[in-house]
Structure formats: structure tokens, C-alpha cells
Amino acid sequence: MTAPQPSNLKAAFWMAGWLAAMLVMAIAGRETTRELDVFQIMEMRSVIGIAMLYPLIHHAGGFRNLRTRRPWQQVGRNIAHYGAQFAWFQALTLIPLAQVISIEFTMPIWTAILAVAFLGERMGLWKNLAVALGIVGVIIIVRPGTNEIVPGQLIALAAAVGFAISVTMVKSLTRTDSVVTILFWMLLIQSIIGLVPALDVWRWPSAYVWAWVIAIAFCGTFSHYCLTRAMLHADATVVVPMDFLRVPLTALAGWLLYNEQLDMLTILGAALILSGNLLNLKGAGVRRT
């Protein structure tokens, strides 16, 4: 498989798709968990996602071209991702939307460490500054220490660690498997993992929730397509800091839709996050030229 040429611009384009999909998915997750169990939501997302992915599967030459060279790494990656996704949905039911996403953004710390340790990537000055500014921005938004830590916060933190493992393994998988192959195995493996638990809690969704379930299936599937495409064009330590923008965007959505407070400290944190992303792209662009 021919490796695409490195391009921070293309990586940023695909990450914009990821950001939009994940923002919709957070809102959809909040709405669906009002009525359905998390196991059922995740199972419906995987099964419907396979159907949605079929046009890309057909374009790639059909199912016969979706063999993976590393089946056990696919299984391991999806066990980690399934657990992280379950924790993420559970956290949405326990703590405010913006807080879930903010705590999730400890993920880049774990991702950077894992990418350096297992993928041979480097953490230069610009990447370190990007991560540092992003983390400071998140801390300003969350303001830890002002409230007692609740179980929902710990669950969100566990989700962040699981997502970091998943992201690192995806970057490794892109070296041998196509984007569509990775997505197909993700949906297939996770639909198998969640089948029995979902059947145990199954209830027929209302028409309102069906619309949000479809949104979760679409965004949950094609957000990963966008993320994997981004990682084909840039290192994980370049791609992941771009995701910091999801924090202020989700805080804004929480304010508009759920009356969650958006104050000057949140705006300051968002500005630091954006500055970190710009520094990261500038530094990486200098290194690749």
C-alpha cells in the first residue's frame, strides 16, 4: 500500500470533518441516553454503520479486499475503543456535556506518550508547546479543584485513556491496512462484542430517538474515516492536538442547547487551545519543508 504524501493541510481538512461529526455525536449521545441503554445504542451504531459503510466497501473492491494483515491488533484496538466508547456514553449521563469532552482531552497526553514509545514519533519543541497550551486551555475550562471529583469524571478519564490506546493502534494499523478495512473491522468486531449485552436491555426506540441513533451511526462511522485519513497525512502527535478545538465547540453547544455556562475563562481556554494548534501546524510545516 502506497503511503500518501505528508500534508498538514489535508490532515487539518479531515480533522474538520472529525470535529463536526464528534460534536453532533456528543449531542446525539446525550439525547439517546435519555431513553435507551448504552449497550443498545452502541450495538445499533455498529450494525447501522456497516450498512452505511457499504458504498465505500464496494468502491474498495468489495468484502474480499478487506482482509487485514493484523487481525489480533484489530481485535485489541476495538476492545480498547469499545470500552472507551462505553465509558464516554456513560459519562454523558452523569456530568455536563462540556465537562465530559474537557476531561476527555487528557487523551493527547497519553497519545503522545504512546506514539513516542511504540510508533517512534518525536516530540519536538513545537509539538510540546502545542500540547502544553492545549492542556493549559483545558485546565482553565475545567478548573479542577473547584468541585469535588465525582464518578462521572473518573469514568470520562478512563474513556480518555482507552481512546488514546485506540488512536495509537489506529496509527500503527494505517501502515498495513486501508482506512475502509480498519473501519469495517471496527464495526464488525464491536457489533459482535456488544450483541449479547444489547439484546439483554433491548427496547424499541421512539421516532425521535431513532433520528439521533442514525446520527450516532453516521457520525460514529465516518468520524473515524476522517480521523484515519488525517493520520495518513500526519503523525498522531500532529493530528491529535487539532482535536483540542472540540472543547470550546462543545462548550458552545452546551451553552446554546443545554444552558451550560460559557464564561470568560472558557473563552480564554479556547484561545489557548487555538494558539497551540496554530503553533503545532506552523512547527510541523517547517519540519516537513
Short mmCIF file of C-alpha atoms in Angstrom, two decimals:
data_model
loop_
_atom_site.label_atom_id
_atom_site.label_comp_id
_atom_site.label_asym_id
_atom_site.label_seq_id
_atom_site.Cartn_x
_atom_site.Cartn_y
_atom_site.Cartn_z
CA MET A 1 0.00 0.00 0.00
CA THR A 2 1.50 3.31 -1.17
CA ALA A 3 1.84 5.81 1.65
CA PRO A 4 0.21 9.22 0.98
CA GLN A 5 2.46 12.27 0.95
CA PRO A 6 2.63 14.12 4.29
CA SER A 7 0.34 17.17 4.28
CA ASN A 8 -0.73 19.16 7.32
CA LEU A 9 -3.37 20.95 5.21
CA LYS A 10 -5.03 17.67 4.23
CA ALA A 11 -4.79 16.41 7.80
CA ALA A 12 -6.49 19.61 9.01
CA PHE A 13 -9.26 19.16 6.42
CA TRP A 14 -10.03 15.62 7.58
CA MET A 15 -9.86 16.69 11.22
CA ALA A 16 -12.51 19.34 10.50
CA GLY A 17 -14.79 16.50 9.44
CA TRP A 18 -13.92 14.62 12.62
CA LEU A 19 -14.70 17.66 14.77
CA ALA A 20 -18.11 18.23 13.17
CA ALA A 21 -19.07 14.56 13.47
CA MET A 22 -17.95 14.28 17.09
CA LEU A 23 -19.84 17.42 18.07
CA VAL A 24 -23.07 16.03 16.60
CA MET A 25 -22.36 12.67 18.21
CA ALA A 26 -21.99 14.22 21.67
CA ILE A 27 -25.37 15.91 21.36
CA ALA A 28 -26.95 12.75 19.92
CA GLY A 29 -25.45 10.69 22.76
CA ARG A 30 -26.99 12.99 25.35
CA GLU A 31 -30.41 12.70 23.70
CA THR A 32 -30.44 8.93 23.10
CA THR A 33 -29.28 8.01 26.60
CA ARG A 34 -32.43 9.65 27.95
CA GLU A 35 -34.36 6.66 26.56
CA LEU A 36 -32.00 3.80 25.64
CA ASP A 37 -29.29 1.81 27.42
CA VAL A 38 -25.71 2.49 26.31
CA PHE A 39 -25.20 -1.14 25.21
CA GLN A 40 -28.14 -0.89 22.81
CA ILE A 41 -27.00 2.47 21.43
CA MET A 42 -23.54 1.12 20.69
CA GLU A 43 -24.88 -2.05 19.05
CA MET A 44 -27.26 -0.12 16.81
CA ARG A 45 -24.47 2.25 15.91
CA SER A 46 -22.19 -0.62 14.79
CA VAL A 47 -24.81 -2.57 12.81
CA ILE A 48 -26.24 0.50 11.05
CA GLY A 49 -22.70 1.73 10.49
CA ILE A 50 -21.81 -1.38 8.47
CA ALA A 51 -24.73 -0.66 6.13
CA MET A 52 -23.66 2.98 5.83
CA LEU A 53 -20.08 1.94 5.08
CA TYR A 54 -21.08 -0.37 2.21
CA PRO A 55 -20.65 2.25 -0.57
CA LEU A 56 -17.02 2.68 0.48
CA ILE A 57 -16.61 -1.10 0.77
CA HIS A 58 -17.99 -1.52 -2.77
CA HIS A 59 -15.68 1.24 -4.04
CA ALA A 60 -12.72 -0.53 -2.43
CA GLY A 61 -13.47 -3.73 -4.36
CA GLY A 62 -15.90 -5.47 -2.04
CA PHE A 63 -15.53 -7.53 1.11
CA ARG A 64 -12.83 -9.73 -0.45
CA ASN A 65 -10.43 -6.77 -0.32
CA LEU A 66 -10.99 -6.11 3.39
CA ARG A 67 -8.68 -8.77 4.74
CA THR A 68 -6.50 -7.41 7.50
CA ARG A 69 -2.84 -8.28 7.87
CA ARG A 70 -3.04 -7.92 11.66
CA PRO A 71 -6.34 -9.41 12.90
CA TRP A 72 -5.28 -9.60 16.55
CA GLN A 73 -4.27 -5.95 16.61
CA GLN A 74 -7.68 -5.13 15.12
CA VAL A 75 -9.32 -7.09 17.95
CA GLY A 76 -7.17 -5.43 20.62
CA ARG A 77 -7.76 -1.96 19.22
CA ASN A 78 -11.52 -2.47 19.16
CA ILE A 79 -11.70 -3.89 22.67
CA ALA A 80 -9.97 -0.71 23.87
CA HIS A 81 -12.19 1.50 21.74
CA TYR A 82 -15.40 -0.28 22.73
CA GLY A 83 -14.58 0.14 26.42
CA ALA A 84 -13.66 3.79 25.92
CA GLN A 85 -16.82 4.49 23.93
CA PHE A 86 -18.98 2.79 26.57
CA ALA A 87 -17.37 4.90 29.31
CA TRP A 88 -17.83 8.05 27.19
CA PHE A 89 -21.56 7.46 26.71
CA GLN A 90 -21.96 6.65 30.41
CA ALA A 91 -20.18 9.85 31.38
CA LEU A 92 -22.63 11.84 29.22
CA THR A 93 -25.42 10.70 31.55
CA LEU A 94 -23.56 11.69 34.73
CA ILE A 95 -21.82 15.04 34.20
CA PRO A 96 -22.26 18.14 31.98
CA LEU A 97 -21.54 17.79 28.27
CA ALA A 98 -18.65 20.26 28.18
CA GLN A 99 -17.06 18.60 31.21
CA VAL A 100 -17.10 15.17 29.55
CA ILE A 101 -15.30 16.50 26.48
CA SER A 102 -12.87 18.56 28.55
CA ILE A 103 -11.82 15.62 30.73
CA GLU A 104 -11.53 13.51 27.60
CA PHE A 105 -8.81 15.90 26.49
CA THR A 106 -6.30 14.38 28.82
CA MET A 107 -6.16 11.89 25.91
CA PRO A 108 -3.43 13.78 23.97
CA ILE A 109 -1.06 13.34 26.93
CA TRP A 110 -1.47 9.55 26.78
CA THR A 111 -1.46 9.52 22.97
CA ALA A 112 1.78 11.48 22.74
CA ILE A 113 3.47 9.17 25.23
CA LEU A 114 2.22 6.04 23.45
CA ALA A 115 3.13 7.38 19.99
CA VAL A 116 6.67 8.16 21.12
CA ALA A 117 7.05 4.84 22.95
CA PHE A 118 5.55 2.49 20.34
CA LEU A 119 5.46 4.32 16.98
CA GLY A 120 8.86 6.00 17.07
CA GLU A 121 7.43 9.51 16.70
CA ARG A 122 9.25 12.53 18.07
CA MET A 123 8.10 15.30 20.39
CA GLY A 124 9.88 18.44 19.23
CA LEU A 125 9.60 21.98 20.56
CA TRP A 126 6.50 22.94 18.56
CA LYS A 127 4.60 19.76 19.42
CA ASN A 128 5.45 20.16 23.09
CA LEU A 129 4.25 23.77 23.05
CA ALA A 130 1.04 22.76 21.26
CA VAL A 131 0.25 20.06 23.81
CA ALA A 132 1.20 22.34 26.72
CA LEU A 133 -1.01 25.21 25.54
CA GLY A 134 -3.84 22.82 24.81
CA ILE A 135 -3.67 21.20 28.22
CA VAL A 136 -3.49 24.59 29.96
CA GLY A 137 -6.53 25.68 27.98
CA VAL A 138 -8.46 22.58 29.02
CA ILE A 139 -7.46 23.07 32.67
CA ILE A 140 -8.73 26.66 32.55
CA ILE A 141 -12.05 25.47 31.14
CA VAL A 142 -12.47 22.57 33.58
CA ARG A 143 -10.93 24.38 36.57
CA PRO A 144 -10.11 21.24 38.59
CA GLY A 145 -10.15 21.63 42.35
CA THR A 146 -13.21 23.88 42.38
CA ASN A 147 -15.56 20.92 42.70
CA GLU A 148 -15.39 17.50 44.31
CA ILE A 149 -14.44 14.76 41.85
CA VAL A 150 -17.49 12.64 41.03
CA PRO A 151 -17.68 9.14 39.47
CA GLY A 152 -18.65 10.60 36.10
CA GLN A 153 -15.34 12.46 35.96
CA LEU A 154 -13.36 9.29 36.66
CA ILE A 155 -15.35 7.41 34.00
CA ALA A 156 -14.59 10.19 31.50
CA LEU A 157 -10.90 9.94 32.40
CA ALA A 158 -10.97 6.16 31.82
CA ALA A 159 -12.53 6.85 28.41
CA ALA A 160 -9.67 9.22 27.58
CA VAL A 161 -7.05 6.55 28.33
CA GLY A 162 -8.94 4.00 26.23
CA PHE A 163 -9.25 6.41 23.31
CA ALA A 164 -5.52 7.14 23.48
CA ILE A 165 -4.73 3.44 23.17
CA SER A 166 -7.17 3.15 20.28
CA VAL A 167 -5.77 6.19 18.43
CA THR A 168 -2.21 4.92 18.76
CA MET A 169 -3.15 1.48 17.46
CA VAL A 170 -5.03 3.03 14.53
CA LYS A 171 -1.93 4.96 13.52
CA SER A 172 0.02 1.71 13.54
CA LEU A 173 -2.69 -0.11 11.56
CA THR A 174 -2.64 2.51 8.79
CA ARG A 175 0.83 1.26 7.89
CA THR A 176 -0.59 -2.03 6.60
CA ASP A 177 -4.39 -1.73 6.31
CA SER A 178 -6.59 0.65 4.34
CA VAL A 179 -8.93 3.13 6.00
CA VAL A 180 -12.02 1.19 4.89
CA THR A 181 -10.53 -2.07 6.19
CA ILE A 182 -9.91 -0.53 9.62
CA LEU A 183 -13.45 0.86 9.74
CA PHE A 184 -15.07 -2.39 8.61
CA TRP A 185 -13.28 -4.44 11.26
CA MET A 186 -14.10 -1.83 13.90
CA LEU A 187 -17.82 -2.06 13.19
CA LEU A 188 -17.83 -5.85 12.81
CA ILE A 189 -15.81 -6.60 15.95
CA GLN A 190 -17.73 -4.13 18.09
CA SER A 191 -21.09 -5.42 16.87
CA ILE A 192 -20.02 -8.92 17.97
CA ILE A 193 -18.72 -7.69 21.34
CA GLY A 194 -21.93 -5.82 22.13
CA LEU A 195 -24.58 -8.18 20.74
CA VAL A 196 -25.47 -10.13 23.90
CA PRO A 197 -25.44 -7.14 26.29
CA ALA A 198 -27.58 -5.14 23.84
CA LEU A 199 -30.19 -7.89 23.46
CA ASP A 200 -30.44 -8.13 27.24
CA VAL A 201 -31.54 -4.46 27.57
CA TRP A 202 -33.26 -4.02 24.19
CA ARG A 203 -36.28 -1.74 23.83
CA TRP A 204 -37.76 -0.27 20.65
CA PRO A 205 -36.73 3.40 20.23
CA SER A 206 -39.23 6.18 19.68
CA ALA A 207 -39.23 8.03 16.35
CA TYR A 208 -37.40 10.95 17.97
CA VAL A 209 -34.61 8.74 19.31
CA TRP A 210 -34.36 6.84 16.02
CA ALA A 211 -33.25 10.07 14.34
CA TRP A 212 -30.49 10.52 16.91
CA VAL A 213 -29.45 6.85 16.63
CA ILE A 214 -29.00 7.31 12.87
CA ALA A 215 -26.92 10.41 13.58
CA ILE A 216 -24.73 8.44 16.00
CA ALA A 217 -24.27 5.63 13.46
CA PHE A 218 -23.31 8.05 10.69
CA CYS A 219 -21.04 10.26 12.79
CA GLY A 220 -19.55 7.31 14.70
CA THR A 221 -18.62 5.62 11.43
CA PHE A 222 -17.43 8.49 9.27
CA SER A 223 -15.75 10.41 12.09
CA HIS A 224 -13.31 7.50 12.24
CA TYR A 225 -12.92 7.64 8.47
CA CYS A 226 -11.94 11.30 8.80
CA LEU A 227 -9.58 10.61 11.71
CA THR A 228 -7.88 7.72 9.95
CA ARG A 229 -7.48 9.76 6.77
CA ALA A 230 -5.94 12.58 8.81
CA MET A 231 -3.44 10.15 10.31
CA LEU A 232 -2.40 9.02 6.83
CA HIS A 233 -1.17 12.57 6.19
CA ALA A 234 0.40 13.46 9.56
CA ASP A 235 1.82 11.99 12.76
CA ALA A 236 -0.51 11.23 15.66
CA THR A 237 1.24 13.94 17.67
CA VAL A 238 0.30 16.44 14.92
CA VAL A 239 -3.28 15.24 14.39
CA VAL A 240 -4.42 14.84 17.99
CA PRO A 241 -3.71 18.43 19.17
CA MET A 242 -6.03 19.68 16.39
CA ASP A 243 -8.80 17.88 18.25
CA PHE A 244 -8.42 20.38 21.12
CA LEU A 245 -10.83 22.62 19.21
CA ARG A 246 -13.61 20.20 20.15
CA VAL A 247 -13.52 21.55 23.72
CA PRO A 248 -14.62 25.15 23.02
CA LEU A 249 -17.01 23.96 20.29
CA THR A 250 -18.71 21.55 22.68
CA ALA A 251 -18.80 24.18 25.43
CA LEU A 252 -20.57 26.49 22.99
CA ALA A 253 -23.06 23.75 22.05
CA GLY A 254 -23.70 23.03 25.73
CA TRP A 255 -24.41 26.70 26.34
CA LEU A 256 -26.75 27.01 23.36
CA LEU A 257 -28.64 23.73 23.78
CA TYR A 258 -28.45 22.87 27.48
CA ASN A 259 -27.96 26.23 29.18
CA GLU A 260 -24.47 25.29 30.39
CA GLN A 261 -22.45 28.33 31.39
CA LEU A 262 -19.96 29.83 28.94
CA ASP A 263 -17.76 32.38 30.74
CA MET A 264 -14.60 34.38 30.08
CA LEU A 265 -12.36 31.62 31.41
CA THR A 266 -13.85 29.22 28.87
CA ILE A 267 -13.16 31.76 26.12
CA LEU A 268 -9.57 32.19 27.39
CA GLY A 269 -9.08 28.42 27.42
CA ALA A 270 -10.39 28.19 23.86
CA ALA A 271 -7.96 30.90 22.74
CA LEU A 272 -5.01 28.99 24.22
CA ILE A 273 -6.17 25.80 22.54
CA LEU A 274 -6.40 27.51 19.16
CA SER A 275 -2.96 29.09 19.65
CA GLY A 276 -1.49 25.68 20.43
CA ASN A 277 -2.96 24.21 17.25
CA LEU A 278 -1.59 27.04 15.13
CA LEU A 279 1.88 26.62 16.65
CA ASN A 280 1.71 22.88 16.07
CA LEU A 281 0.82 23.28 12.38
CA LYS A 282 3.45 26.00 11.90
CA GLY A 283 6.21 23.94 13.51
CA ALA A 284 5.30 20.74 11.69
CA GLY A 285 5.16 22.62 8.40
CA VAL A 286 8.67 23.95 8.95
CA ARG A 287 9.96 20.46 9.75
CA ARG A 288 8.47 18.90 6.59
CA THR A 289 9.68 21.53 4.12
#
